[in-house]
XYZ file of C-alpha atoms in Angstrom:
737
model
C 62.727 62.801 61.026
C 64.453 66.150 61.485
C 67.734 67.173 59.810
C 70.053 69.925 61.029
C 72.679 71.870 59.118
C 74.507 75.197 59.240
C 74.740 77.576 56.300
C 76.119 81.059 55.595
C 73.957 84.047 54.747
C 75.044 86.976 52.561
C 78.243 88.736 53.536
C 78.168 92.188 55.092
C 80.271 95.187 54.045
C 83.248 93.895 56.025
C 83.124 90.533 54.259
C 81.664 88.517 57.137
C 78.742 86.111 56.661
C 76.234 85.254 59.430
C 75.965 81.563 60.370
C 72.428 80.144 60.559
C 71.060 76.831 61.780
C 68.489 75.290 59.434
C 66.094 72.598 60.692
C 64.020 70.534 58.256
C 61.183 68.381 59.586
C 58.169 66.965 57.742
C 58.668 69.263 54.739
C 58.787 72.315 57.013
C 61.811 74.492 57.679
C 62.907 76.632 60.614
C 65.925 78.977 60.517
C 67.675 80.236 63.630
C 70.450 82.827 63.672
C 73.501 81.751 65.674
C 74.586 85.430 65.967
C 78.084 84.408 64.854
C 79.824 85.691 61.722
C 82.872 84.435 59.804
C 84.509 84.948 56.436
C 82.999 82.553 53.818
C 86.408 81.018 52.998
C 86.736 79.975 56.679
C 83.638 77.739 56.627
C 83.796 74.097 55.476
C 80.348 73.157 54.144
C 81.158 69.460 54.092
C 82.130 69.218 57.766
C 79.679 71.980 58.806
C 82.421 73.654 60.793
C 84.917 76.514 60.854
C 88.366 75.583 59.490
C 91.114 75.121 62.085
C 93.173 78.123 60.958
C 90.331 80.581 61.509
C 90.370 82.871 64.535
C 88.296 81.440 67.427
C 87.799 78.180 65.495
C 87.822 76.006 68.643
C 85.295 78.223 70.424
C 82.890 78.659 67.481
C 82.931 74.971 66.506
C 82.205 74.001 70.087
C 79.285 76.444 70.129
C 77.858 75.179 66.812
C 78.122 71.578 67.975
C 76.454 72.442 71.267
C 73.605 74.300 69.484
C 73.043 71.346 67.140
C 72.914 68.998 70.150
C 70.277 71.193 71.805
C 68.201 71.202 68.611
C 68.423 67.395 68.356
C 67.515 67.079 72.034
C 64.437 69.232 71.439
C 63.217 66.892 68.724
C 64.303 63.555 70.164
C 64.187 63.741 73.991
C 61.265 66.028 74.796
C 58.003 65.051 76.444
C 56.288 67.442 74.052
C 55.923 66.042 70.521
C 54.492 69.048 68.619
C 56.081 72.492 68.344
C 55.198 75.605 66.396
C 57.908 77.409 64.404
C 58.010 80.161 66.994
C 58.317 77.721 69.915
C 61.367 76.083 68.305
C 62.934 79.454 67.562
C 62.256 80.734 71.078
C 63.797 77.699 72.791
C 66.929 77.698 70.622
C 67.230 81.471 70.762
C 67.466 81.149 74.575
C 70.704 79.172 74.099
C 71.953 81.624 71.458
C 71.302 84.680 73.615
C 72.900 83.081 76.662
C 75.979 82.312 74.583
C 76.218 85.832 73.171
C 75.722 87.475 76.573
C 78.549 85.363 77.950
C 80.957 86.195 75.140
C 80.254 89.810 74.254
C 82.162 92.560 76.042
C 79.676 94.938 77.637
C 79.844 98.107 79.653
C 78.052 97.246 82.894
C 77.073 99.335 85.832
C 79.179 99.375 88.941
C 78.578 96.279 91.116
C 75.720 96.710 93.530
C 77.505 97.102 96.854
C 74.917 96.983 99.635
C 74.632 99.907 102.006
C 75.902 98.697 105.321
C 78.844 96.951 106.879
C 80.834 94.247 105.088
C 82.509 91.399 106.949
C 85.011 89.178 105.204
C 85.233 85.394 105.125
C 87.546 82.640 103.919
C 86.334 79.137 102.992
C 88.867 76.325 103.638
C 88.347 72.760 102.368
C 85.767 74.506 100.207
C 84.849 71.690 97.800
C 81.977 72.925 95.655
C 81.461 75.988 97.854
C 78.460 75.252 100.078
C 79.741 77.494 102.861
C 80.615 80.237 100.359
C 77.182 80.094 98.747
C 75.355 80.284 102.072
C 77.498 83.152 103.380
C 76.866 85.202 100.217
C 73.108 84.684 100.625
C 73.140 86.042 104.172
C 72.291 89.570 105.214
C 71.199 90.946 108.586
C 70.765 94.443 110.011
C 72.604 96.047 107.087
C 75.469 93.605 107.490
C 76.655 91.230 104.774
C 79.636 89.051 103.873
C 82.400 89.727 101.387
C 84.094 86.635 99.933
C 87.914 86.829 99.999
C 89.277 83.378 99.286
C 88.544 79.662 99.048
C 90.931 76.739 99.298
C 90.907 73.108 98.275
C 93.392 70.655 96.783
C 91.285 69.596 93.806
C 91.328 71.125 90.332
C 87.585 70.640 89.835
C 86.850 72.534 93.057
C 88.907 75.393 91.653
C 87.156 75.178 88.276
C 83.697 75.203 89.886
C 84.755 78.159 92.059
C 86.158 80.141 89.102
C 83.049 79.624 86.991
C 80.575 80.415 89.777
C 82.232 83.251 91.637
C 84.667 84.883 89.221
C 83.044 84.424 85.799
C 79.354 84.198 86.684
C 79.033 86.475 89.735
C 81.982 88.706 88.813
C 83.664 88.546 92.245
C 87.376 89.016 92.923
C 87.467 86.056 95.331
C 90.763 84.192 95.113
C 91.247 80.433 95.025
C 94.289 78.707 96.535
C 94.579 75.210 95.066
C 97.081 73.728 97.513
C 97.350 71.118 100.249
C 97.020 72.867 103.618
C 99.798 70.653 105.027
C 102.462 71.949 102.630
C 105.178 74.109 104.241
C 104.490 77.238 102.187
C 100.681 77.055 102.423
C 100.366 79.856 104.996
C 102.750 82.081 103.064
C 100.731 81.591 99.875
C 97.462 82.137 101.724
C 98.661 85.423 103.193
C 100.026 86.526 99.801
C 96.621 85.998 98.176
C 94.846 87.830 101.013
C 97.097 90.873 100.410
C 96.888 92.104 103.990
C 93.072 92.059 104.175
C 91.512 91.363 107.544
C 89.615 88.079 107.758
C 86.551 88.230 110.003
C 85.321 84.642 109.639
C 86.959 81.378 108.615
C 84.779 78.393 107.778
C 85.569 74.880 106.636
C 85.312 71.188 107.346
C 88.718 69.507 107.755
C 88.199 65.722 107.520
C 89.069 63.986 110.775
C 88.596 60.345 109.720
C 91.993 59.171 110.924
C 92.464 61.742 113.668
C 93.545 59.898 116.808
C 94.786 60.510 120.318
C 98.232 61.543 121.535
C 99.777 61.527 118.074
C 99.318 57.746 117.783
C 97.797 57.769 114.344
C 96.473 54.494 113.044
C 96.643 54.903 109.279
C 98.943 57.785 108.324
C 97.037 59.119 105.348
C 96.775 62.624 103.930
C 93.862 63.455 106.227
C 95.818 62.901 109.437
C 96.949 66.441 110.181
C 94.250 68.493 108.484
C 92.546 69.552 111.707
C 95.833 70.709 113.238
C 96.708 72.667 110.107
C 93.234 74.222 110.041
C 93.886 75.520 113.567
C 97.283 76.834 112.455
C 95.454 79.020 109.936
C 93.129 80.205 112.719
C 96.136 81.074 114.893
C 97.625 83.200 112.112
C 94.455 84.919 110.838
C 92.794 85.232 114.274
C 89.289 85.803 112.822
C 86.389 87.055 114.938
C 84.625 83.702 114.456
C 85.514 80.378 112.909
C 83.218 77.497 112.036
C 84.460 73.921 111.751
C 82.039 71.386 110.303
C 82.385 67.625 110.687
C 80.482 64.348 110.717
C 78.395 63.542 113.777
C 80.544 60.463 114.523
C 83.384 62.716 115.688
C 81.468 63.220 118.962
C 81.642 59.546 119.948
C 84.975 58.622 118.361
C 87.260 56.971 120.905
C 84.511 57.347 123.549
C 84.283 61.088 123.132
C 87.982 61.702 123.763
C 88.522 63.083 120.246
C 85.805 65.702 120.811
C 87.463 66.719 124.086
C 90.855 66.878 122.399
C 89.460 69.147 119.673
C 87.978 71.469 122.306
C 91.280 71.458 124.179
C 93.197 72.384 121.030
C 90.766 75.233 120.334
C 91.136 76.457 123.912
C 94.912 76.370 123.397
C 94.816 79.136 120.792
C 96.209 82.109 122.673
C 95.959 85.860 122.446
C 99.623 86.641 121.788
C 99.190 90.056 123.414
C 98.583 88.274 126.724
C 101.587 85.921 126.494
C 103.993 88.291 128.337
C 101.598 88.424 131.298
C 101.553 84.625 131.575
C 105.342 84.415 131.118
C 105.841 86.927 133.926
C 103.498 84.940 136.179
C 105.424 81.676 135.568
C 108.782 83.398 136.095
C 107.507 84.706 139.438
C 106.832 81.111 140.545
C 110.551 80.362 140.434
C 111.168 82.104 143.789
C 109.026 79.590 145.660
C 110.174 76.626 143.534
C 113.985 76.959 143.177
C 114.469 73.240 142.506
C 112.079 73.423 139.539
C 113.462 76.533 137.861
C 114.554 74.545 134.800
C 111.039 73.166 134.256
C 109.471 76.576 134.809
C 111.919 78.069 132.295
C 110.867 75.365 129.817
C 107.202 76.210 130.386
C 107.956 79.881 129.669
C 109.791 78.965 126.445
C 106.935 76.685 125.365
C 104.328 79.389 126.066
C 106.316 82.019 124.176
C 106.494 79.776 121.100
C 102.800 80.594 120.596
C 103.744 84.145 119.597
C 105.440 82.919 116.436
C 104.431 81.238 113.203
C 106.225 79.345 110.459
C 109.975 80.018 110.175
C 110.327 81.859 113.496
C 108.355 79.154 115.307
C 110.647 76.469 113.857
C 113.712 78.375 115.089
C 112.217 78.610 118.599
C 111.408 74.889 118.624
C 114.955 74.057 117.590
C 116.375 76.364 120.275
C 114.170 74.701 122.894
C 115.526 71.231 122.094
C 119.095 72.536 121.955
C 118.657 73.970 125.464
C 117.477 70.602 126.800
C 120.223 68.826 124.851
C 122.822 71.152 126.397
C 121.580 70.193 129.870
C 121.943 66.521 128.984
C 125.531 67.057 127.747
C 126.475 68.642 131.078
C 124.808 65.795 132.961
C 126.375 62.953 130.930
C 129.786 62.837 132.728
C 127.927 62.457 136.038
C 125.885 59.437 134.979
C 128.338 57.458 132.764
C 132.068 57.280 132.195
C 133.760 58.633 129.078
C 133.995 55.297 127.249
C 130.353 54.457 127.952
C 129.272 57.894 126.749
C 130.850 57.128 123.353
C 129.748 53.505 122.883
C 126.608 52.824 124.920
C 123.441 52.255 122.885
C 121.272 53.947 125.530
C 123.367 57.133 125.514
C 123.398 57.075 121.703
C 119.603 56.713 121.694
C 119.234 59.804 123.881
C 121.799 61.805 121.937
C 120.418 60.832 118.519
C 116.873 61.366 119.746
C 117.767 65.007 120.333
C 119.151 65.177 116.772
C 115.883 63.815 115.414
C 113.839 66.363 117.390
C 116.086 69.246 116.297
C 115.543 68.190 112.668
C 111.797 67.844 113.188
C 110.884 70.204 110.328
C 112.893 68.146 107.833
C 111.424 64.876 109.112
C 107.901 66.314 108.812
C 108.566 67.116 105.150
C 109.829 63.582 104.620
C 106.779 62.110 106.362
C 104.476 64.195 104.204
C 106.196 62.981 101.023
C 106.057 59.352 102.151
C 102.367 59.618 103.040
C 101.652 61.191 99.647
C 103.485 58.405 97.822
C 101.832 55.779 100.039
C 98.389 57.111 99.100
C 99.342 57.396 95.427
C 100.364 53.717 95.407
C 97.179 52.736 97.316
C 99.180 51.152 100.163
C 96.409 49.889 102.469
C 95.107 46.498 103.563
C 98.213 44.754 102.179
C 101.576 43.353 103.239
C 103.237 46.774 102.886
C 101.028 48.892 105.113
C 102.438 47.783 108.495
C 105.993 48.596 107.424
C 104.991 52.100 106.365
C 102.942 52.629 109.518
C 105.763 51.509 111.802
C 108.328 53.694 110.053
C 106.103 56.781 110.155
C 105.197 56.085 113.782
C 108.872 56.033 114.759
C 109.320 59.519 113.257
C 106.633 60.997 115.503
C 108.033 63.375 118.153
C 106.124 61.673 120.948
C 107.495 58.287 119.893
C 111.071 59.653 119.876
C 110.569 61.096 123.371
C 109.208 57.739 124.598
C 112.384 56.017 123.365
C 114.572 58.636 125.083
C 112.631 58.080 128.316
C 113.105 54.304 128.049
C 116.846 54.766 127.484
C 117.084 56.857 130.680
C 115.220 54.139 132.617
C 117.616 51.451 131.417
C 120.677 53.493 132.472
C 119.849 53.045 136.177
C 121.201 56.454 137.167
C 122.377 57.153 140.743
C 119.693 58.565 142.982
C 121.310 62.006 143.368
C 121.161 62.574 139.576
C 117.709 61.081 138.934
C 115.809 64.353 139.269
C 118.004 65.968 136.627
C 117.210 63.054 134.293
C 113.513 63.310 135.120
C 113.637 67.054 134.411
C 115.055 66.410 130.945
C 112.239 63.941 130.177
C 109.688 66.354 131.671
C 111.051 69.166 129.484
C 110.731 67.027 126.363
C 107.140 66.173 127.222
C 106.345 69.874 127.675
C 107.736 70.426 124.156
C 104.880 68.404 122.575
C 102.089 69.639 124.866
C 99.425 72.139 123.871
C 98.931 75.304 125.921
C 95.944 73.916 127.785
C 98.049 71.035 129.120
C 100.907 73.431 129.954
C 98.476 75.494 132.031
C 97.535 72.357 133.974
C 101.228 71.792 134.823
C 101.672 75.440 135.880
C 98.800 75.010 138.364
C 100.783 72.323 140.203
C 103.360 74.955 141.160
C 100.753 77.425 142.524
C 99.313 78.038 145.965
C 95.605 78.856 146.384
C 96.037 82.573 145.821
C 98.188 81.974 142.760
C 95.648 79.509 141.305
C 93.012 82.258 141.436
C 95.406 84.711 139.803
C 96.312 82.139 137.125
C 92.652 81.484 136.380
C 92.143 85.165 135.532
C 95.177 85.099 133.236
C 93.856 81.930 131.558
C 90.527 83.635 130.827
C 92.387 86.524 129.247
C 94.921 84.477 127.300
C 92.418 82.154 125.628
C 91.596 83.834 122.330
C 88.468 81.815 121.586
C 85.518 80.751 123.636
C 83.784 77.465 122.945
C 81.844 75.300 125.367
C 80.652 72.373 123.268
C 80.057 71.458 119.620
C 76.553 71.917 118.215
C 74.709 69.207 116.260
C 72.797 70.728 113.356
C 70.243 68.829 111.263
C 70.023 70.484 107.838
C 66.278 69.862 107.636
C 65.828 72.388 110.483
C 67.099 75.113 108.146
C 64.879 74.617 105.087
C 66.979 71.868 103.485
C 64.881 68.890 102.269
C 67.360 66.438 103.776
C 68.033 64.874 107.171
C 71.764 65.549 107.293
C 73.249 65.821 110.769
C 76.556 67.611 111.089
C 78.630 68.827 114.026
C 79.602 72.487 114.153
C 82.458 73.748 116.319
C 81.954 77.517 116.516
C 84.916 79.421 117.890
C 84.061 82.928 119.146
C 86.905 85.364 119.652
C 86.863 86.754 123.184
C 85.941 90.293 122.017
C 82.834 88.989 120.193
C 79.419 87.838 121.375
C 79.263 84.161 122.265
C 77.388 81.831 119.888
C 76.565 78.369 121.178
C 73.947 77.212 118.672
C 72.248 78.047 115.381
C 68.479 78.568 115.849
C 66.274 76.488 113.547
C 64.456 78.398 110.792
C 61.597 75.869 110.434
C 59.687 73.661 112.877
C 59.266 69.909 112.488
C 55.884 70.420 110.776
C 57.253 73.097 108.447
C 60.173 71.117 107.000
C 60.643 71.057 103.230
C 59.696 67.753 101.586
C 61.479 65.854 98.831
C 58.487 66.406 96.539
C 58.706 70.182 96.964
C 62.365 70.046 96.027
C 62.183 67.749 93.019
C 58.691 67.623 91.492
C 59.359 70.165 88.716
C 62.414 68.197 87.512
C 60.472 64.947 87.079
C 60.316 64.963 83.270
C 63.441 62.967 82.472
C 63.849 59.249 81.735
C 66.637 56.687 81.608
C 69.833 57.838 79.819
C 68.478 61.322 79.060
C 69.723 64.863 79.530
C 67.637 68.020 79.761
C 68.827 71.596 79.247
C 65.538 73.415 79.788
C 62.588 73.019 82.139
C 59.376 71.347 81.022
C 55.905 71.912 82.356
C 54.827 69.310 84.918
C 51.137 68.443 85.086
C 50.704 66.982 88.579
C 47.051 66.057 87.852
C 48.072 63.814 84.955
C 51.232 62.494 86.547
C 49.657 61.438 89.841
C 46.047 60.861 88.811
C 44.216 59.736 92.002
C 46.753 61.239 94.409
C 47.168 64.595 92.635
C 45.471 66.629 95.373
C 47.637 65.024 98.036
C 50.801 65.814 96.050
C 49.695 69.388 95.344
C 49.052 69.772 99.049
C 52.765 69.179 99.706
C 53.676 72.355 97.822
C 54.022 75.392 100.096
C 54.859 79.034 99.534
C 57.901 79.792 101.646
C 60.430 82.414 102.675
C 64.002 82.039 101.454
C 64.974 79.974 104.528
C 61.926 77.684 104.203
C 59.372 79.273 106.548
C 55.824 78.769 105.157
C 54.118 82.075 104.265
C 50.452 82.895 103.786
C 51.271 85.626 101.252
C 54.116 86.329 98.841
C 57.116 84.012 98.999
C 57.968 81.200 96.583
C 57.931 77.436 96.545
C 61.248 75.698 97.206
C 61.482 74.841 93.496
C 60.825 78.470 92.535
C 63.533 79.666 94.910
C 65.879 77.122 93.325
C 65.107 78.439 89.839
C 65.201 82.149 90.620
C 68.127 81.929 93.059
C 68.633 82.967 96.676
C 71.284 85.669 96.245
C 68.588 88.368 96.527
C 69.704 90.340 93.485
C 72.885 91.421 95.224
C 75.084 90.631 92.216
C 73.628 92.817 89.471
C 76.179 91.954 86.791
C 75.686 88.225 87.063
C 76.051 86.432 83.722
C 74.164 83.354 82.569
C 75.246 80.012 84.068
C 77.467 77.816 81.923
C 79.275 74.500 82.008
C 82.814 73.589 80.921
C 84.486 70.161 80.789
C 87.790 71.301 82.254
C 90.143 74.254 82.725
C 91.389 73.976 79.137
C 87.824 74.294 77.848
C 87.388 77.386 80.014
C 90.550 78.912 78.540
C 89.293 78.169 75.015
C 85.844 79.644 75.719
C 84.202 76.263 75.119
C 81.274 77.133 77.361
C 77.925 75.364 77.301
C 75.103 77.776 78.088
C 71.681 76.414 78.990
C 68.589 77.220 81.006
C 69.079 74.042 83.083
C 72.373 72.310 83.872
C 73.534 69.036 85.460
C 70.220 67.280 84.760
C 71.337 64.019 83.163
C 70.362 60.462 84.104
C 72.652 57.458 84.005
C 72.294 54.754 81.391
C 70.896 51.829 83.346
C 70.341 48.332 81.972
C 66.981 46.593 81.828
C 67.735 44.404 84.859
C 68.777 47.419 86.942
C 65.564 49.250 86.040
C 63.492 46.172 86.971
C 65.368 45.887 90.283
C 64.800 49.563 91.098
C 61.134 49.267 90.116
C 60.594 46.368 92.552
C 62.353 48.216 95.378
C 60.378 51.393 94.608
C 57.037 49.551 94.691
C 57.959 47.729 97.907
C 59.052 51.062 99.369
C 62.160 49.648 101.026
C 65.216 47.657 99.928
C 64.972 45.223 102.846
C 61.288 44.529 102.162
C 62.066 43.901 98.492
C 64.766 41.239 99.085
C 62.460 38.236 98.804
C 60.876 39.442 95.566
C 64.293 40.359 94.098
C 65.576 36.847 94.854
C 62.550 35.255 93.171
C 63.045 37.371 90.052
C 66.788 36.731 89.926
C 67.476 40.431 90.480
C 69.277 40.285 93.823
C 72.200 42.690 94.202
C 75.360 42.753 96.290
C 74.755 46.444 96.905
C 74.489 47.103 100.615
C 71.642 49.566 100.436
C 69.247 51.549 98.284
C 67.411 54.560 99.720
C 63.917 55.002 98.333
C 63.028 58.681 98.551
C 59.714 59.460 100.253
C 58.010 62.435 98.556
C 56.244 63.650 101.712
C 59.343 63.637 103.980
C 63.019 64.557 103.837
C 65.725 62.566 102.089
C 68.415 60.703 104.030
C 71.918 62.184 104.020
C 73.005 62.853 100.449
C 76.294 61.086 99.777
C 78.529 60.955 96.705
C 77.143 57.910 94.850
C 73.853 58.556 92.969
C 72.975 54.844 92.710
C 72.358 54.820 96.473
C 69.041 56.634 95.915
C 65.876 55.743 94.018
C 63.593 58.512 92.776
C 60.213 58.497 94.526
C 58.232 58.358 91.240
C 60.493 56.649 88.695
C 62.796 53.596 88.923
C 66.050 55.496 88.409
C 68.934 57.127 90.242
C 69.052 60.875 90.821
C 70.686 63.435 88.563
C 73.348 65.823 89.836
C 70.779 68.641 89.727
C 68.303 66.663 91.825
C 70.954 65.868 94.434
C 71.945 69.546 94.384
C 68.301 70.492 95.065
C 68.272 68.139 98.064
C 71.392 69.977 99.269
C 69.640 73.379 98.640
C 71.967 74.621 95.863
C 70.370 77.071 93.431
C 69.893 75.807 89.861
C 72.193 78.602 88.649
C 75.043 76.922 90.557
C 76.628 74.698 87.909
C 78.836 71.782 88.917
C 81.749 71.531 86.515
C 83.917 68.730 85.096
C 83.028 65.039 84.966
C 79.665 63.810 86.236
C 81.122 60.782 88.001
C 84.182 58.601 88.273
C 85.091 55.245 89.745
C 87.849 52.978 91.012
C 91.158 54.541 91.926
C 90.202 57.772 90.146
C 88.106 58.644 93.187
C 91.349 59.382 95.058
C 92.406 62.136 92.670
C 89.242 63.315 90.920
C 86.323 65.246 92.343
C 83.426 64.792 89.906
C 80.073 66.557 90.085
C 78.357 63.933 92.251
C 81.215 64.061 94.786
C 81.194 67.867 94.803
C 77.484 67.791 95.629
C 77.592 64.961 98.167
C 80.511 66.389 100.165
C 79.166 69.935 100.296
C 77.771 71.839 103.242
C 74.125 72.597 102.350
C 74.018 76.316 101.462
C 70.843 76.944 103.500
C 72.543 75.492 106.597
C 75.582 77.688 105.877
C 73.236 80.642 105.389
C 71.718 80.053 108.845
C 75.224 79.968 110.365
C 76.164 83.164 108.523
C 72.959 84.912 109.625
C 73.616 84.076 113.279
C 77.175 85.379 113.010
C 75.998 88.592 111.323
C 73.473 89.163 114.123
C 76.249 88.985 116.724
C 79.465 90.127 115.061
C 81.055 93.401 116.139
């Protein structure tokens, strides 16, 4: 049985005493220097800690506790049962040196800026930073990416970003922790960018509740994220943007959602070309005198695209006021004075205009209600319909529908009907996108004018996109069959990109075994902070040669190589950043932002490799499923053994193939060799994250906490695989001008 305690050595000339860790085991003793010094009166021998009033007490005590834990882990949780004195010292000294390197102030050489051309990128809905990681790995023809800013709403995303990119890699990349739907989001984004040009924007706005024609079905926080993502694109006008989403978006509402997304992208205009289109529409008024009001409305709607934020809101308000003014002039012609003051239909029209004029204020109110609704978990209950109906009635399209119905019920004289129809038409134009406005303009054109308009349309559309591209991550060196849809918007002055070429063939794909075999030294309820040697011959006995045959030497993107290269596991250990960041510090973990502020950093060789504590029945259940090879096939045996589960599915990993899509719940997967769930590090390997990328904060969470917290498993499961992002970045670098 080993014992561990700290003691002070002799004081130096300045009165500071070095702290040492002493390990006693089987009458033998090993001493390891912690490389920390304190004044003797600041050390409490009884508690083995620095007294609270000492400088850096919180930081040093955290470090001493962490070092003791690593020593205990070495003796209690290691596959190896015999160590020499030097082996113990070497392993613990690794932790000590990593700690000192992370805390000492050093003069370092100037960051290694590659020779070549830098292009900037911004990562929205960044989560852990899969897009960011892949873009920083990319380099092509002396071109590379410079990371400007990431955004997400979750504190743990920000913490993971700060640790990885600011502390570890030493980058100046900003992080904006704010909901993209908030009114001042764009202002804050632009303030953090400090006038820098953005060449590429990437991100995956969730579109779960996105629906047609503004008729949203749930009204949750994810409703407007796509629209707000495009608002950022309109303001930044990057050379390329990449929008990632689930494959189901292609078939949602029979493909209409996909078409709507493409239409909205096509509606982003080059503001420099707006005057040309306005002039063209104004010229149509000569041949269409009776429709001058509608044509004027189309011009106003088109010109709104030149403005953002405050100015855009003013223009929207002015538009409605113009239509309202037309209605006020028309009112005496369609109803008498008394009716105009008391009739419900007239009041509906008049008040509808008031609601539309105050649209900005109502949008703020809707956002607050939706936030409170989500906070109170209003869903699948007696309250949800009331909230949905109220929020639906505040939608601009719904208000316009009610105004239209009120006009119908008035039964206006025939000679004034067109004026009424024009008012309704004008209101409908107000909520249309540019693509739909262009369709209306065509109805006023003759053949020659249609041809002329088509040329203007080609010039006014800022981005070109034909169709979304379905990308399977396994085609890019990721050991996982994860299909995602990519919408790639190409600015009209850039080369067109329609797809991302695969980096590996079907036969060359990376297997689960290649990704995970060297981490297979951990059991139930264990945590490892350093790698251990894996002996495949002993572990797999009769099938060792088959398993060894799965290991391939590969290029960074997964292409098998006859010479040089590394295995997937070796790439994961050494990292895929290609030595670009010369002043990179050792990876570390912190519990939260407060721990980061207090320098309570946990340095280790290996991070995020901890298994869950699973009961005996769970282990037996997983063992049966593992041996049967499939959850469905195991049902009969599980029922006989009294181990049946209500869980919908377990995915047994197949060592020779790719994993299914990695999600956010580790219990969904069973390790191919051991009846257990996967660790965060193993799931990160299946996503193609380097081992030096440390996921911060809690490992997991449950219940209602899932709404507000983003633990490590969720960060991993929601991420874009870095090697897929790298392939996207490489294709952009090959084409960008």
